[in-house]
mmCIF file of C-alpha atoms in Angstrom:
data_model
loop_
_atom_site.group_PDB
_atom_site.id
_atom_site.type_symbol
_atom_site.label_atom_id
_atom_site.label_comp_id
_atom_site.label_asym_id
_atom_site.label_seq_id
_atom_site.Cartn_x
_atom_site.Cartn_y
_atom_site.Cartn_z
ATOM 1 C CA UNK A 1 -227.287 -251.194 60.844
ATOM 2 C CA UNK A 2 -228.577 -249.228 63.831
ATOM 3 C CA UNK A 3 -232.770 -249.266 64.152
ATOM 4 C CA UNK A 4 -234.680 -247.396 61.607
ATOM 5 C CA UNK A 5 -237.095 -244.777 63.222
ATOM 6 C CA UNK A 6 -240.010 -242.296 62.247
ATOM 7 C CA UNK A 7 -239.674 -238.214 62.422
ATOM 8 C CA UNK A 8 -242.303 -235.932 62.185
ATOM 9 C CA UNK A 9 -241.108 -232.752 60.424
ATOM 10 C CA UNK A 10 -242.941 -229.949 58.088
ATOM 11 C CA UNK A 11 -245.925 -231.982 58.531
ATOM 12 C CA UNK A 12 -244.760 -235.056 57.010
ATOM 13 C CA UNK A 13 -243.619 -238.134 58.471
ATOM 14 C CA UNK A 14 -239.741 -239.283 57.334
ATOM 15 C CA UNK A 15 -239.053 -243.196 57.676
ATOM 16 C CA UNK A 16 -235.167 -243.125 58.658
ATOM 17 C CA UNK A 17 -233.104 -245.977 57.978
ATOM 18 C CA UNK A 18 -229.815 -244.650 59.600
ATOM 19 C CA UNK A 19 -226.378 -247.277 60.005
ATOM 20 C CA UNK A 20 -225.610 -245.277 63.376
ATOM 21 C CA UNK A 21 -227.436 -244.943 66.576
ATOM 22 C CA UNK A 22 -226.176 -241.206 67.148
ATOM 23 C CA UNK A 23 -228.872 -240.369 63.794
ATOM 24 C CA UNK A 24 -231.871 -241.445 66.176
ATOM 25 C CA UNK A 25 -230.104 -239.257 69.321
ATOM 26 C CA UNK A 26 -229.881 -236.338 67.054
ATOM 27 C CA UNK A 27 -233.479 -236.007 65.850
ATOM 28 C CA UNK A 28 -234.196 -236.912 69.470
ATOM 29 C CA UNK A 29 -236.952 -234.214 69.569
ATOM 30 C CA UNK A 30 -238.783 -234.877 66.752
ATOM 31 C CA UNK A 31 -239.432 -238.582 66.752
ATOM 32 C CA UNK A 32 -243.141 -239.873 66.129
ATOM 33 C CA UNK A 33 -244.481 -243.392 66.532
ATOM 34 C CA UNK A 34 -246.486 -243.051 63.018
ATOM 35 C CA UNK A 35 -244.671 -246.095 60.502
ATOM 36 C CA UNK A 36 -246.617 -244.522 57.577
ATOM 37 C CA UNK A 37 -243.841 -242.610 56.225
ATOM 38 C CA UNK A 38 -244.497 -240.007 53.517
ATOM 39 C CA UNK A 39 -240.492 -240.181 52.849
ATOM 40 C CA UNK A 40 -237.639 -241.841 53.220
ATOM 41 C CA UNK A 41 -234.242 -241.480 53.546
ATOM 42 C CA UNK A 42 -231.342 -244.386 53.951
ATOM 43 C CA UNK A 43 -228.042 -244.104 54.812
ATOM 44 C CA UNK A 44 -225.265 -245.813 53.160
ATOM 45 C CA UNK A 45 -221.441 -245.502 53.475
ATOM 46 C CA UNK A 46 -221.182 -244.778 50.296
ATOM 47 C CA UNK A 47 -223.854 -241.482 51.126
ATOM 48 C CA UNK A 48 -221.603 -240.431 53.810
ATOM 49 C CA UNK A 49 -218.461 -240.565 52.370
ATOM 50 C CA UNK A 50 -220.080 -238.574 49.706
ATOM 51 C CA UNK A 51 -220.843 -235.974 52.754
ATOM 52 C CA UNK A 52 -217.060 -236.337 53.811
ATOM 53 C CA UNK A 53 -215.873 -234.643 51.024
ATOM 54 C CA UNK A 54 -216.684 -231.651 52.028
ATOM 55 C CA UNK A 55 -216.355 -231.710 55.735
ATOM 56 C CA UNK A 56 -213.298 -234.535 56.032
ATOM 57 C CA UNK A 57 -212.829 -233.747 59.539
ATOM 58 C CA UNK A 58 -216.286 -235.355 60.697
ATOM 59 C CA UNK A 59 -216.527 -239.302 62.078
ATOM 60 C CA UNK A 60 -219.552 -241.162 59.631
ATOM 61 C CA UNK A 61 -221.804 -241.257 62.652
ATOM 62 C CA UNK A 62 -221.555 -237.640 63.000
ATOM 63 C CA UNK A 63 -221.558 -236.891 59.237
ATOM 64 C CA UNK A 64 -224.591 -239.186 59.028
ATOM 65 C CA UNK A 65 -227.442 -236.752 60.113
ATOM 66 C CA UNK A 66 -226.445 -234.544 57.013
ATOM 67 C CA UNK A 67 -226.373 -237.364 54.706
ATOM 68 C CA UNK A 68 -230.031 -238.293 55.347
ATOM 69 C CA UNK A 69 -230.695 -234.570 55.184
ATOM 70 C CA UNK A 70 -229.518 -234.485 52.085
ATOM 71 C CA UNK A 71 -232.302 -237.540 50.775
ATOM 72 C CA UNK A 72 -234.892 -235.351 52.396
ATOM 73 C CA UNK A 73 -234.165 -232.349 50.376
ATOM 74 C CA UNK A 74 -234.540 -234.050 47.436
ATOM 75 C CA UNK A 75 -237.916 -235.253 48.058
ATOM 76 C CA UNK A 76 -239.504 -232.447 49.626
ATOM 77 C CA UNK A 77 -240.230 -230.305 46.362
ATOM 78 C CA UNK A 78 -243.005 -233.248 45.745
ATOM 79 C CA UNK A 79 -244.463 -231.637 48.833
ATOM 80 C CA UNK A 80 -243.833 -228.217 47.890
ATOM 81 C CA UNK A 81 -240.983 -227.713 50.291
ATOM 82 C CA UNK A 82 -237.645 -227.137 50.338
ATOM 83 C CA UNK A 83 -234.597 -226.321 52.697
ATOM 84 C CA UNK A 84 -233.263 -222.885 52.969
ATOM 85 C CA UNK A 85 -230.499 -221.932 54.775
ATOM 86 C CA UNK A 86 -231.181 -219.342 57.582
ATOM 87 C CA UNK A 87 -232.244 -218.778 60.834
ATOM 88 C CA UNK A 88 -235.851 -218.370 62.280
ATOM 89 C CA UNK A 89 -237.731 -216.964 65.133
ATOM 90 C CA UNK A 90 -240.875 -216.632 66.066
ATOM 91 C CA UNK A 91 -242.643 -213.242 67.179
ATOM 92 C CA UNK A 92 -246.625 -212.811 67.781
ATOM 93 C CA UNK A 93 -247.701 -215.895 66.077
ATOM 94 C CA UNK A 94 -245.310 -215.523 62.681
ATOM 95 C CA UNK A 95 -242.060 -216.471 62.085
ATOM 96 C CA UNK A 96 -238.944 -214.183 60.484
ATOM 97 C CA UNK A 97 -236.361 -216.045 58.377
ATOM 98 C CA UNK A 98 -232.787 -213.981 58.106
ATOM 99 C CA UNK A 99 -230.774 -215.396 55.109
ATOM 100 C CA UNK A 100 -227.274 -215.146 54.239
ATOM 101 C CA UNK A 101 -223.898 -216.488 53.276
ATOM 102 C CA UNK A 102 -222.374 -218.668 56.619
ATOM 103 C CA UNK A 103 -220.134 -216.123 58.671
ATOM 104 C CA UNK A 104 -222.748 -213.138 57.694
ATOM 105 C CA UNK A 105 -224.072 -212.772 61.564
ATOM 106 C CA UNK A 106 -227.487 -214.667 61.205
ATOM 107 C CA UNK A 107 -226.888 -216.144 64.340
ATOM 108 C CA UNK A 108 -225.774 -213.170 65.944
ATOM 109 C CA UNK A 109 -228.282 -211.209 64.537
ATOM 110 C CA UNK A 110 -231.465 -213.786 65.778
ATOM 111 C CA UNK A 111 -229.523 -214.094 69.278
ATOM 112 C CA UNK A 112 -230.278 -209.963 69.604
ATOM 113 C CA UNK A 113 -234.036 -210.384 69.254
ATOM 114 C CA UNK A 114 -234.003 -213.113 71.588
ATOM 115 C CA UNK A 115 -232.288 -210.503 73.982
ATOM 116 C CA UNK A 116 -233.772 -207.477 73.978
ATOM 117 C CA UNK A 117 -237.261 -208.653 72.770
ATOM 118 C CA UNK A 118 -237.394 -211.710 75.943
ATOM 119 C CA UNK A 119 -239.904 -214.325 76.162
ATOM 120 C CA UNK A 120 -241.882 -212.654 73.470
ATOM 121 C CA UNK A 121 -239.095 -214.089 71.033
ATOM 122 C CA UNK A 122 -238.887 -218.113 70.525
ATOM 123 C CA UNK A 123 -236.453 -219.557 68.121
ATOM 124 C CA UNK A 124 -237.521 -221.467 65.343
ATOM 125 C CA UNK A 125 -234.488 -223.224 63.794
ATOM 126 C CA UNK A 126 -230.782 -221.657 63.814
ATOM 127 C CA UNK A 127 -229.394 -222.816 60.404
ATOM 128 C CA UNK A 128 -231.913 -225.160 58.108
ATOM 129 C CA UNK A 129 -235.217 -225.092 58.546
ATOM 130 C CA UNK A 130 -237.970 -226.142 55.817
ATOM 131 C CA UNK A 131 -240.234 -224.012 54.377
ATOM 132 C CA UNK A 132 -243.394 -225.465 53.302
ATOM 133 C CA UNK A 133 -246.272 -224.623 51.249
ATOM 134 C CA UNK A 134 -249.556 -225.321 52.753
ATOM 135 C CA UNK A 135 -253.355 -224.493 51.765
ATOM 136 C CA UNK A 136 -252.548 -221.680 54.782
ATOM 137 C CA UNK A 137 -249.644 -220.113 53.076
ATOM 138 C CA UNK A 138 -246.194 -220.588 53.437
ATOM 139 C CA UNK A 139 -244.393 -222.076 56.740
ATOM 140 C CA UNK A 140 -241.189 -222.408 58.230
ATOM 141 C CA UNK A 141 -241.033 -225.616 59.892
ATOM 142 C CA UNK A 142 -238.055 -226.442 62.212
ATOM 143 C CA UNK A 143 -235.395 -229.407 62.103
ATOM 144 C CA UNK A 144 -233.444 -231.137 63.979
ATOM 145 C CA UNK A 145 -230.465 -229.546 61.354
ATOM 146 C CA UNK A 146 -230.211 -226.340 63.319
ATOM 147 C CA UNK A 147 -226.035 -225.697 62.980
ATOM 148 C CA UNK A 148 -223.623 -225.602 66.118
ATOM 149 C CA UNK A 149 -225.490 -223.350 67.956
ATOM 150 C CA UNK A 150 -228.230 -226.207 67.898
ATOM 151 C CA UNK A 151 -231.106 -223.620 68.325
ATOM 152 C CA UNK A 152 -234.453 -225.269 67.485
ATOM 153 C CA UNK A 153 -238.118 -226.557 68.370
ATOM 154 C CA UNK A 154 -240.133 -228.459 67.010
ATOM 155 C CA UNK A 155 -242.617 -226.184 65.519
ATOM 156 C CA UNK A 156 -244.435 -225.120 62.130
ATOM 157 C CA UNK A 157 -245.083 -221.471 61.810
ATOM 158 C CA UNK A 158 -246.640 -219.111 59.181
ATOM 159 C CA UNK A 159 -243.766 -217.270 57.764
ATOM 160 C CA UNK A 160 -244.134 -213.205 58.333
ATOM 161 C CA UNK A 161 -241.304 -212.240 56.266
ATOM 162 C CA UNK A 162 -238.143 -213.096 54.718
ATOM 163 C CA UNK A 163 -235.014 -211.069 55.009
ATOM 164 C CA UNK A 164 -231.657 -210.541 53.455
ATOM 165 C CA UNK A 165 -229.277 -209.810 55.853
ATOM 166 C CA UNK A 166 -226.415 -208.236 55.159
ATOM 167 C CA UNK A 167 -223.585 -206.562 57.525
ATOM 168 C CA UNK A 168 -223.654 -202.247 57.672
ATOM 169 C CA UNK A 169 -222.089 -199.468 59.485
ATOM 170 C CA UNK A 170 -225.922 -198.152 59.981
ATOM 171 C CA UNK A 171 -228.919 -200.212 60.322
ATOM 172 C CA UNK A 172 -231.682 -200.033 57.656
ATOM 173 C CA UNK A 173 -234.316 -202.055 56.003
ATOM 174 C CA UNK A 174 -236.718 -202.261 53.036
ATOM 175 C CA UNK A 175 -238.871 -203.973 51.025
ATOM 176 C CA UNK A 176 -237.414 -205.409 47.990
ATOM 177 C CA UNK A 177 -238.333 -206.733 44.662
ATOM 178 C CA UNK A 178 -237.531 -210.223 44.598
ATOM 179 C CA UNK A 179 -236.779 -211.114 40.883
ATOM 180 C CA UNK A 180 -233.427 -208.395 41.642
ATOM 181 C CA UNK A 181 -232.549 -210.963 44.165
ATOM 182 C CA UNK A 182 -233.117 -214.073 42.629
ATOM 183 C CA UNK A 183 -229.196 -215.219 42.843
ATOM 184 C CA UNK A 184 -229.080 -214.161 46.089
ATOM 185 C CA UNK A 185 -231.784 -216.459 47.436
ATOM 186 C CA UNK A 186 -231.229 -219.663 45.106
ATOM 187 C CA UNK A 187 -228.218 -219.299 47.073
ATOM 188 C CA UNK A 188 -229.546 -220.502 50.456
ATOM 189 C CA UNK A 189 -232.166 -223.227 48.936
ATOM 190 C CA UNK A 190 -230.958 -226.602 48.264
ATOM 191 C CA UNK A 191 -231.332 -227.300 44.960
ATOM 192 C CA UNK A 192 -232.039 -231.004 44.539
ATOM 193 C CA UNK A 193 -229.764 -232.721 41.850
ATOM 194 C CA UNK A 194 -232.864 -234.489 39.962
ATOM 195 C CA UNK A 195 -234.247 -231.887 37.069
ATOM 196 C CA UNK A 196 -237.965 -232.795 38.203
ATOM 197 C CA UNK A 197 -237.073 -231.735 41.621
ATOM 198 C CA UNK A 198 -235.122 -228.768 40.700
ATOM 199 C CA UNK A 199 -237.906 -227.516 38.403
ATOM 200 C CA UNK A 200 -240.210 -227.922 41.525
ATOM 201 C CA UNK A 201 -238.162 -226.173 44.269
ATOM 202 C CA UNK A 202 -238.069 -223.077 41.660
ATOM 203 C CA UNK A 203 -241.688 -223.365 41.730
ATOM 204 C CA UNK A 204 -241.565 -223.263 45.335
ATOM 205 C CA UNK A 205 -239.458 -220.492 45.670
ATOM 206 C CA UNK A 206 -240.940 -218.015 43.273
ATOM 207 C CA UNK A 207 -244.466 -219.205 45.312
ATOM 208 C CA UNK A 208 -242.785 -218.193 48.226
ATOM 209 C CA UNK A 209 -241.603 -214.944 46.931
ATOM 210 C CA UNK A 210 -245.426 -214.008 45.806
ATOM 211 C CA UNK A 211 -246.703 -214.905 49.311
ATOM 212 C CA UNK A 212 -244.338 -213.333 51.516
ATOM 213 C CA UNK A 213 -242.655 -209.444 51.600
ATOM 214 C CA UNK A 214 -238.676 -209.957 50.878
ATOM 215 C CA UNK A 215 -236.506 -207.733 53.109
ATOM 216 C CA UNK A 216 -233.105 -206.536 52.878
ATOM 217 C CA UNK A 217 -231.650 -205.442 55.793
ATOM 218 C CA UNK A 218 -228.446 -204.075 56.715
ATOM 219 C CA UNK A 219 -227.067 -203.561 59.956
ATOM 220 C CA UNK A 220 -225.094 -203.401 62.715
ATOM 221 C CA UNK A 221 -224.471 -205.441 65.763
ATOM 222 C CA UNK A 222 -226.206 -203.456 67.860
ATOM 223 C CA UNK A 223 -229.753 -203.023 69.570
ATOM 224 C CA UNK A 224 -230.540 -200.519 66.921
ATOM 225 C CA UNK A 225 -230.589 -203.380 64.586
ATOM 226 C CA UNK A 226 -233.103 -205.310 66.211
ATOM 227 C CA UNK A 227 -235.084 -202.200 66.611
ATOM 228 C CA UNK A 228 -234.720 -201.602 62.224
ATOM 229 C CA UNK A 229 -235.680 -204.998 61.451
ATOM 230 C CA UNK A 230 -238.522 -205.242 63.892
ATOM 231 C CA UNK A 231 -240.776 -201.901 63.678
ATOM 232 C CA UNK A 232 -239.441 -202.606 59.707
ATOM 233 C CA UNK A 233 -241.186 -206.310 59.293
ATOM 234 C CA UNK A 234 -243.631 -207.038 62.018
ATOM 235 C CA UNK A 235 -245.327 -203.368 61.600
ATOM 236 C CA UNK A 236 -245.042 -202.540 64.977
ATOM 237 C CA UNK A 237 -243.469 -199.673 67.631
ATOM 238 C CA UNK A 238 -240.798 -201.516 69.223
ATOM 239 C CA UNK A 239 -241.401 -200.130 73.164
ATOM 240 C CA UNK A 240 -244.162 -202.013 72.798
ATOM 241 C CA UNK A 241 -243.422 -205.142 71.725
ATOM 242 C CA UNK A 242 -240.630 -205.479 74.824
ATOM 243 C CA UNK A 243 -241.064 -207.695 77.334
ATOM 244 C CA UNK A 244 -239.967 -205.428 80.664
ATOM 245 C CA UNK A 245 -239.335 -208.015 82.796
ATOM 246 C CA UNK A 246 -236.458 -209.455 80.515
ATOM 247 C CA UNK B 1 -210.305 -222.269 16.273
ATOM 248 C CA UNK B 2 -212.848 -220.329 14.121
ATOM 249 C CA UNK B 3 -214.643 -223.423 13.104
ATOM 250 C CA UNK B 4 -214.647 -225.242 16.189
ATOM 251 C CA UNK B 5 -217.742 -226.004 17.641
ATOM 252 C CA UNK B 6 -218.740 -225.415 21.198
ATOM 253 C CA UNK B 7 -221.538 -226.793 23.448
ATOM 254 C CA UNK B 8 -222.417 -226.390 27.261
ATOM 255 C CA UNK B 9 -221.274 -229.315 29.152
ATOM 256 C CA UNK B 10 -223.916 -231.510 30.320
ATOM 257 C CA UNK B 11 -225.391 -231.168 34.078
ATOM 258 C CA UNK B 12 -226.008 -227.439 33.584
ATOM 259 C CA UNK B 13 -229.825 -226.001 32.917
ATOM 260 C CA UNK B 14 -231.137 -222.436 32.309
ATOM 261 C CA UNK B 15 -234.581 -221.959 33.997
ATOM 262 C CA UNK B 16 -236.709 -218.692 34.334
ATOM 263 C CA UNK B 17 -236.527 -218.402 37.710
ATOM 264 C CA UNK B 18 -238.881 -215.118 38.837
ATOM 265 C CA UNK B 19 -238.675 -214.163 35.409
ATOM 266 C CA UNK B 20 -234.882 -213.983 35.463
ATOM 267 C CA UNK B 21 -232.975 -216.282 33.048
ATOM 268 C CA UNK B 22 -230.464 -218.619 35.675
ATOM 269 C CA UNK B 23 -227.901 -221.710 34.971
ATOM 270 C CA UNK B 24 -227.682 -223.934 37.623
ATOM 271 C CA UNK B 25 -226.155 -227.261 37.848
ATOM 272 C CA UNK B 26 -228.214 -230.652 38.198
ATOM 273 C CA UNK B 27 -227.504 -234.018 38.824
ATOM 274 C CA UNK B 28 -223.186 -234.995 39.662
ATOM 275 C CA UNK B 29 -222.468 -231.298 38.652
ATOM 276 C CA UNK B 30 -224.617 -230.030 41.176
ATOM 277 C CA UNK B 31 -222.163 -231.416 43.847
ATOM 278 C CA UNK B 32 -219.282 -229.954 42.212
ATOM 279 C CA UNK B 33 -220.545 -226.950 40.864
ATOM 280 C CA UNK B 34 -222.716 -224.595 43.455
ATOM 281 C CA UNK B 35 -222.412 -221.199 41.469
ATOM 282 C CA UNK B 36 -225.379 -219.818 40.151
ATOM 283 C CA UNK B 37 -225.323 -218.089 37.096
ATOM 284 C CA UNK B 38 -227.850 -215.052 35.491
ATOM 285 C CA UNK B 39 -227.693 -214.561 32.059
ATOM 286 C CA UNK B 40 -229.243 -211.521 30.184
ATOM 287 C CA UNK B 41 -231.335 -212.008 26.996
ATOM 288 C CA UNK B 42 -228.854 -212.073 24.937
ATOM 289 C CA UNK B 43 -226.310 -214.308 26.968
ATOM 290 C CA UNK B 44 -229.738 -216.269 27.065
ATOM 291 C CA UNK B 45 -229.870 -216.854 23.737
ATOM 292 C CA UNK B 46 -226.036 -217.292 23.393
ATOM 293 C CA UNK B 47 -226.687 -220.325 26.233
ATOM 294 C CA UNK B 48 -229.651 -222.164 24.445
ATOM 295 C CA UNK B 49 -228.068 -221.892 20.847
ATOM 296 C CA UNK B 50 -224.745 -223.270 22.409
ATOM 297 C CA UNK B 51 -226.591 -226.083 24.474
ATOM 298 C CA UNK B 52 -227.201 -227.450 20.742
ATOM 299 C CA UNK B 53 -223.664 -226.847 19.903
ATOM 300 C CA UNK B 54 -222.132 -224.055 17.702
ATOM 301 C CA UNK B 55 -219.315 -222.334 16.320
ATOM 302 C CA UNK B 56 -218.588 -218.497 16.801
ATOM 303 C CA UNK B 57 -219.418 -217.802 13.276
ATOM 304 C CA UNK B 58 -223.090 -219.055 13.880
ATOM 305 C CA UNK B 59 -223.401 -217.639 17.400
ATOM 306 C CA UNK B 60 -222.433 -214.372 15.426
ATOM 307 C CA UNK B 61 -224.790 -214.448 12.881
ATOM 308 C CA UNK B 62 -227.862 -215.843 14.761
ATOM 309 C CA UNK B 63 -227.388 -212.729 16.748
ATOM 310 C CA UNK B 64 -227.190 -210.750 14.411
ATOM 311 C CA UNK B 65 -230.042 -211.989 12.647
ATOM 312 C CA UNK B 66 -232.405 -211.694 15.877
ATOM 313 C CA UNK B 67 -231.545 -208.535 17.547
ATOM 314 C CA UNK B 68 -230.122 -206.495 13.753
ATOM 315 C CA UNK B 69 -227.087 -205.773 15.333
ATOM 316 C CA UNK B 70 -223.865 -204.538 13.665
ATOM 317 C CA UNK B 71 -221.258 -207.920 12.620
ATOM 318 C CA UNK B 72 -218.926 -206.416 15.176
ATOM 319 C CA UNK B 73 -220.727 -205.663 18.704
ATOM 320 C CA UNK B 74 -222.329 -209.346 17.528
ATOM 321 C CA UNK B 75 -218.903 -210.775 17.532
ATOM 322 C CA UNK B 76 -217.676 -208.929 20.728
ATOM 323 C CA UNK B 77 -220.784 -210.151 22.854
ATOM 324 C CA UNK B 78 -219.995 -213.425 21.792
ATOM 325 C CA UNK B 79 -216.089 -213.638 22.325
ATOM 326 C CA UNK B 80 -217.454 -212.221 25.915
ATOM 327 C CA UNK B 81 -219.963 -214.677 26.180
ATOM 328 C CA UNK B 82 -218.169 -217.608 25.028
ATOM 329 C CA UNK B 83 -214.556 -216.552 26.911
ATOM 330 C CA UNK B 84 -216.326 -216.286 30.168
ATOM 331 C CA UNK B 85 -218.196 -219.854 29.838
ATOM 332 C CA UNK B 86 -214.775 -221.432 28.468
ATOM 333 C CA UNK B 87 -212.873 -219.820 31.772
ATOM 334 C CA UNK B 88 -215.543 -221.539 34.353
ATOM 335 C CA UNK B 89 -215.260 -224.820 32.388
ATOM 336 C CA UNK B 90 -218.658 -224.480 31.229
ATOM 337 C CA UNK B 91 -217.585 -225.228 27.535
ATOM 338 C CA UNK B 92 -216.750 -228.114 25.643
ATOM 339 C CA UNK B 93 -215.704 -228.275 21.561
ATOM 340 C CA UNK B 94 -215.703 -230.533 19.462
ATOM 341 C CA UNK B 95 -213.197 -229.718 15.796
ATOM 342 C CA UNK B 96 -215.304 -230.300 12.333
ATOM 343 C CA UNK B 97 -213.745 -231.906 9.888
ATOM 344 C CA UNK B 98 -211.522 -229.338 7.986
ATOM 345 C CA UNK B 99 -210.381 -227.828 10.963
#
């Protein structure tokens, strides 16, 4: 049994009581010294060989981060979050979530505002951030579970928007409905296996969905498609918002 | 066949989700089973009459009865219904006694 050790993320502080050192090394940048935990999770080698059957490739130290992941996300409806699949970044003082299917160009897509929009683009978490309802509104809050690409830091900001991304020959966006997307979306949110939990993260979802404009863009690889999905969710003429000295 | 009775596996819930009517799977099934599922009203109906259990013949006529359809379009929506349930392995029956 390795050391147990505190994280702060989405506001709340997670007690974790991993059997592998590489657990603490991984959430590395979010460790806190507060022991009054709001959650818990504990690892178990039953718990990871749970994890290995779907990735049977991975060692149970490396498998274990997802395990413990997995505890979270079932206890973070009681404090109306939940983990969505998708990647975030942050632009004048709100953050942009792009969601879709693994293999859709999330990454791809986030790693274009970072280049043509420079400094005045941070990331926010590459592959599973939180989302968390606050007295503020709704936030994405960033994890230490941020995919291969590892992009993340540890931040908490108001989400802006919330877009569907989905792969075009022209680039295009618009504000949708989200009720004609609900499938879509339950898609990327974990769904915790507990009813009580389940019925919460719907909650959470459809708050979510009242609180922030849904997006669906489609688009290309290109510039233009930063250019669509900018001027299209943050309101504003893209010239302007580029850094020149990128 | 005809009087066999049919019910919705356990670990699968329908929940108004943004006023849409979804299955998805909770507790073991939810690690097996990550498809999410929107019904219409009808298929709606069809899933909460058939979490009780039922046979075809009372799927048919409840239908009938609540949305005064013809016997026939009632049975076809079912046979849908019930056919595309049965091929996901959403479906499990249960024979009554003079079957």
């Amino acid at each position: 049994m390795a050391e147990p050790f505190s994280i702060g993320i989405a506001g709340l502080t997670v007690r974790m009581h991993p059997l592998y050192d590489h657990a603490r090394q991984f959430c590395r940048d979010y460790l806190t010294g507060d022991t009054e935990a709001d959650l818990v999770a504990v690892s178990s080698t039953e718990a990871i060989a749970r994890e290995a059957e779907d990735l049977p490739d991975g060692s149970p130290a490396f498998l274990e981060p997802l395990c413990l992941y997995r505890q979270i996300a079932e206890q973070l409806p009681a404090f109306g979050g939940c983990v969505f699949h998708g990647a975030a970044i942050e632009y004048g003082g709100k953050a942009y979530l792009f969601t879709a299917p693994s293999g859709t160009g999330k990454s791809t897509h986030i790693r274009l505002w970072a280049k043509h929009l420079g400094p005045a683009v941070k990331i926010v978490n590459g592959d599973k951030p939180i989302l968390r309802l606050t007295d503020t509104g709704v936030n994405v809050c960033s994890t230490p579970w941020a995919g291969k690409e590892n992009w993340q830091r540890n931040c908490m900001v108001p989400l802006g928007g919330l877009c569907l991304l989905h792969r075009g020959e022209t680039d295009t966006i618009r504000r949708v409905t989200p009720a004609d997307y609900v499938s879509e979306l339950l898609r990327q949110v974990y769904l915790p296996a507990d009813g009580e939990m389940l019925d919460k993260t719907l909650w959470v979802l459809d708050e979510i969905c009242r609180q922030v404009p849904l997006y669906l863009l489609e688009c290309t690889m290109n510039e233009t498609a930063v250019i669509t999905a900018f001027e299209g969710m943050t309101g504003e003429k893209y010239g302007d918002g580029k850094d020149e000295n990128s | 066949m005809a009087m066999e009775k049919m019910k919705i596996r356990d670990g699968f819930v329908l929940r108004q989700v943004m006023g849409k009517s979804m299955v998805v799977a909770v507790g073991q099934r939810s690690r097996e089973f990550n498809c999410i599922i929107r019904l219409n009203e009808v298929a709606a109906d069809l899933w909460t009459w058939l979490t009780e259990g039922a046979t075809k013949e009372t799927l048919v006529a409840r239908l009938q009865e609540k949305y005064d359809i013809h016997e026939n379009t009632a049975m076809q929506d079912v046979d849908n219904f019930v056919f595309a349930l049965h091929k996901e392995g959403l479906l499990e029956y249960e024979s009554t006694a003079d079957r």
